[in-house]
Each structure stands twice: as structure tokens, then as C-alpha cells.
Coordinates of C-alpha atoms in Angstrom, one line a residue:
M197 CA 108.6 37.3 73.3
R198 CA 109.7 34.6 70.9
V199 CA 112.9 35.1 68.6
L200 CA 114.1 33.0 65.7
V201 CA 118.0 33.1 65.2
I202 CA 119.4 32.0 61.9
E203 CA 123.1 31.6 62.2
D204 CA 125.5 28.8 60.6
N205 CA 128.2 29.3 63.2
E206 CA 127.2 26.9 65.9
D207 CA 129.2 28.6 68.6
L208 CA 127.9 32.0 67.9
R209 CA 124.3 30.6 67.5
L210 CA 124.6 29.0 70.9
A211 CA 126.0 32.2 72.4
I212 CA 123.3 34.4 70.9
G213 CA 120.5 31.9 72.0
G214 CA 121.9 31.8 75.6
S215 CA 122.2 35.6 75.8
L216 CA 118.6 36.1 74.6
R217 CA 117.3 33.4 76.9
G218 CA 119.1 35.0 79.7
A219 CA 117.2 38.2 79.0
G220 CA 113.9 36.3 79.1
F221 CA 113.1 35.6 75.4
A222 CA 111.9 32.3 74.0
V223 CA 114.5 31.3 71.4
D224 CA 114.4 29.0 68.4
S225 CA 117.6 28.7 66.4
V226 CA 118.5 27.2 63.1
G227 CA 121.7 27.1 60.9
D228 CA 120.3 27.7 57.3
L229 CA 117.6 29.4 55.2
P230 CA 115.5 26.2 54.5
Q231 CA 115.2 25.6 58.2
A232 CA 114.4 29.3 58.9
D233 CA 111.7 29.1 56.1
E234 CA 110.1 26.1 57.8
A235 CA 110.1 27.7 61.2
L236 CA 108.7 31.1 60.1
T237 CA 105.8 29.1 58.2
V238 CA 105.0 27.1 61.3
N239 CA 105.5 29.3 64.3
A240 CA 104.8 33.0 65.1
Y241 CA 107.8 35.2 66.1
D242 CA 108.2 38.6 67.5
C243 CA 111.6 39.0 65.7
A244 CA 114.1 37.2 63.5
V245 CA 117.9 37.6 63.8
F246 CA 119.4 36.6 60.4
D247 CA 123.2 36.2 59.8
R248 CA 123.5 38.0 56.5
M249 CA 125.8 35.5 54.5
L250 CA 124.9 31.9 55.1
P251 CA 126.1 28.7 53.2
S252 CA 122.5 28.3 51.9
G253 CA 122.5 31.9 50.6
D254 CA 122.2 35.5 51.2
S255 CA 119.5 36.2 53.9
L256 CA 118.9 39.6 52.6
A257 CA 117.8 38.2 49.2
Y258 CA 115.7 35.7 51.2
V259 CA 114.0 38.4 53.2
R260 CA 113.5 40.7 50.1
R261 CA 111.9 37.7 48.1
N262 CA 109.7 36.3 51.0
R263 CA 109.0 39.5 53.0
P264 CA 108.4 37.5 56.4
S265 CA 105.8 39.1 58.5
V266 CA 108.2 39.7 61.4
P267 CA 110.8 42.3 62.1
V268 CA 114.2 41.3 60.9
L269 CA 117.6 42.2 62.4
F270 CA 120.7 41.4 60.2
L271 CA 124.0 40.4 61.6
T272 CA 126.8 41.1 59.1
A273 CA 130.5 41.5 58.6
R274 CA 129.8 43.8 55.6
D275 CA 129.8 47.3 56.6
S276 CA 130.0 49.3 53.5
V277 CA 127.5 52.2 53.0
A278 CA 125.8 50.2 50.3
D279 CA 125.6 47.1 52.5
R280 CA 124.1 49.2 55.4
I281 CA 121.6 50.9 53.1
A282 CA 120.5 47.6 51.7
G283 CA 120.0 46.1 55.2
L284 CA 118.0 49.0 56.3
E285 CA 115.9 49.1 53.4
H286 CA 115.0 45.3 53.5
G287 CA 115.2 44.6 57.2
D288 CA 114.4 46.5 60.4
D289 CA 117.9 46.8 61.9
Y290 CA 121.4 45.6 61.3
L291 CA 124.5 44.9 63.6
V292 CA 128.0 44.7 62.4
K293 CA 130.1 41.8 63.6
P294 CA 131.8 41.7 66.0
F295 CA 129.1 43.0 68.4
A296 CA 128.4 43.1 72.1
M297 CA 125.6 40.7 73.2
D298 CA 124.0 43.4 75.4
E299 CA 123.7 45.6 72.3
L300 CA 122.1 42.6 70.3
T301 CA 119.7 42.0 73.3
A302 CA 118.6 45.8 73.4
R303 CA 117.9 45.8 69.6
V304 CA 116.0 42.6 69.6
R305 CA 114.0 43.9 72.5
S306 CA 113.2 47.1 70.7
L307 CA 112.1 45.3 67.7
C308 CA 109.7 43.1 69.7
R309 CA 108.2 46.1 71.5
R310 CA 107.5 47.6 68.2
V311 CA 105.5 44.6 67.3
S312 CA 103.7 44.4 70.5
A313 CA 102.7 48.0 70.4
S314 CA 98.9 48.5 70.5
L315 CA 97.7 49.0 67.0
P316 CA 94.3 48.4 65.4
P317 CA 94.4 45.1 63.4
V318 CA 93.7 47.1 60.1
L319 CA 94.4 50.7 59.2
R320 CA 92.6 52.6 56.6
C321 CA 92.9 55.8 54.6
G322 CA 90.6 56.2 51.7
D323 CA 90.9 53.3 49.5
L324 CA 94.2 52.2 51.1
E325 CA 94.1 49.4 53.7
I326 CA 97.0 48.2 55.9
D327 CA 96.6 44.8 57.5
V328 CA 99.0 45.4 60.6
G329 CA 99.1 41.5 61.6
R330 CA 99.7 40.2 58.0
R331 CA 101.9 43.3 57.1
A332 CA 99.9 43.5 53.8
V333 CA 99.0 46.6 51.8
R334 CA 96.1 47.0 49.5
R335 CA 94.8 49.8 47.4
A336 CA 91.3 49.7 46.0
G337 CA 91.6 45.9 46.8
V338 CA 94.7 45.3 45.0
L339 CA 97.7 43.8 47.0
L340 CA 100.9 45.9 46.8
T341 CA 104.4 44.4 47.2
V342 CA 106.3 46.8 49.7
T343 CA 109.5 46.4 51.6
P344 CA 109.7 46.2 55.4
K345 CA 110.9 49.9 55.4
E346 CA 108.2 51.1 53.0
F347 CA 105.6 49.2 55.2
M348 CA 106.8 50.9 58.3
V349 CA 106.8 54.5 56.7
L350 CA 103.4 54.0 55.3
E351 CA 102.0 52.6 58.6
L352 CA 103.1 55.7 60.6
L353 CA 101.8 58.1 57.8
V354 CA 98.3 56.4 57.9
L355 CA 98.4 56.3 61.8
R356 CA 98.9 60.1 61.8
Q357 CA 96.8 60.6 58.5
G358 CA 95.8 64.2 57.9
A359 CA 98.7 65.7 60.0
P360 CA 102.3 66.1 58.9
V361 CA 104.9 63.7 60.1
S362 CA 108.4 64.9 60.3
R363 CA 111.4 63.2 58.6
T364 CA 112.8 62.6 62.1
E365 CA 109.7 60.9 63.3
L366 CA 109.6 58.7 60.2
V367 CA 113.3 57.6 60.6
E368 CA 113.0 56.8 64.3
Y369 CA 109.8 54.8 63.7
A370 CA 111.0 52.8 60.7
W371 CA 114.8 52.5 61.3
D372 CA 114.9 52.1 65.2
E373 CA 116.7 54.5 67.5
H374 CA 120.0 52.8 67.2
V375 CA 120.6 53.6 63.6
A376 CA 120.3 56.5 61.2
P377 CA 119.9 55.9 57.4
A378 CA 121.7 57.8 54.9
S379 CA 120.0 61.2 54.2
N380 CA 118.5 60.1 50.9
V381 CA 117.1 56.8 52.0
L382 CA 113.9 58.2 53.3
A383 CA 113.3 60.2 50.3
G384 CA 113.8 57.1 48.2
V385 CA 111.3 55.1 50.3
I386 CA 108.9 57.9 49.8
K387 CA 109.5 57.9 46.1
Q388 CA 108.9 54.2 45.8
L389 CA 105.6 54.2 47.9
R390 CA 104.3 56.9 45.7
K391 CA 105.0 54.9 42.7
K392 CA 103.5 51.8 44.0
L393 CA 100.4 53.5 45.3
R394 CA 99.9 55.0 41.8
E395 CA 97.5 57.8 41.0
P396 CA 95.7 59.7 42.3
E397 CA 98.6 60.6 44.6
M398 CA 98.1 60.1 48.4
I399 CA 101.4 61.1 50.0
R400 CA 102.2 64.9 50.0
T401 CA 105.3 66.7 50.9
V402 CA 104.8 69.5 53.6
R403 CA 107.4 72.0 53.2
D404 CA 109.7 72.3 56.2
H405 CA 107.7 69.6 58.1
G406 CA 107.9 66.2 56.3
Y407 CA 105.1 64.3 54.8
T408 CA 101.4 63.7 55.2
I409 CA 99.0 61.1 53.7
G410 CA 95.2 61.4 53.0
P411 CA 92.5 60.3 50.6
A412 CA 93.1 61.3 47.1

């Protein structure tokens, strides 16, 4: 499994790389967003570890803008509720500094396993199509712009289409077992997905159970 580390502090970058290599990962490391952009364009990774605030810019803004087709773990000293929610909405996990290297390694391994899980290359539900490899979503042939969290929630709903998926299952699938989003975050993701999928509505609320998706 191959990991990209983006961290401007050289000592920390070397420490993270050494810890991940010691756990069996192949690691590339860079110090700024332009280098990260080049690496993500040229190479295939199973996970990217972004320091949140870099001299070259806010990595969350970069991820939001570019939507890299790889799970993202943010490292951040910003631990307010708003910052944590933003990190969970636009990335796949976050870790507040200072952190234990063993915990970082465990979270990276979890994200890499998520990618390597056996899934069909393309998932379909009516006129909705999810390209798992490219992390692209189309409805009626139209490409939709979705966040990483929206993609994961939609992916699980389509994998289980026709059956209700509980809120707990969606949270565990999209946010990783180490973290729990604020209670209203999942509802917000569902609301945005409904808006982006447009009419006729596909995602339905199942009272006391969660959500389900099916052809309109």
C-alpha cells in the first residue's frame, strides 16, 4: 500500500514517513501543495496524509477544490468543532496534533483497507452511476460534484439499494471507526445529496431505521 505524506515540517515529515515505512507502507513525502498536486497526478496512492495548514495554502481548501481520488487524512492543530466538522466533511479522517505515531499508522491502515475492499468498478441504481475507481458520480449521464463524505454515503446506500441502511452504519462506513461526526452532519450530507441528485427523489428516509435508495 502506497501513501503520500504532505507536511512542511521536515522533522515531522521524516518521522511520519519512518513510522509508516516501518509498518510496511510505501511512502512518498512532499512539503507543499504544488508538489502534492504533481505527485497525485503522476502516481496512484491508497491514502494521502495532509497537514492542514501549509505555507502554500490550506490543504482542506485544496482537497475541496480538487477532490483527489484517494482517501484523505488531515493532520491539524485546529480542534474546534467547526474545524473538525469541516475536516470530516471534506476528508475521510482527521487527527489532532500532537498525536501518537501508532494511532496515525492505524488510521492510515484503516483508510487503505477501505480502498482495497472488493467493490464492483461501477455501481448502478436506476439512472445513477458511481465509478468507484474514479470516485465519480453521474445521474442520467451528468457528472455531479460531490464531497468525499457524500461519495461514501452514496456508495453504501447504492451497495445496499432497496434495503434500509442505519445512521450508525453510514457513519461507521463514511467516517471511520475512530471518529464520530456531530449528530447533524449525516443529515446535512443526506440533504446535500438529495439536492445534487435532483428530482425525482431517490434517497428516502425510513422512520426509525435510517435511509434507503432506489430508482425513482
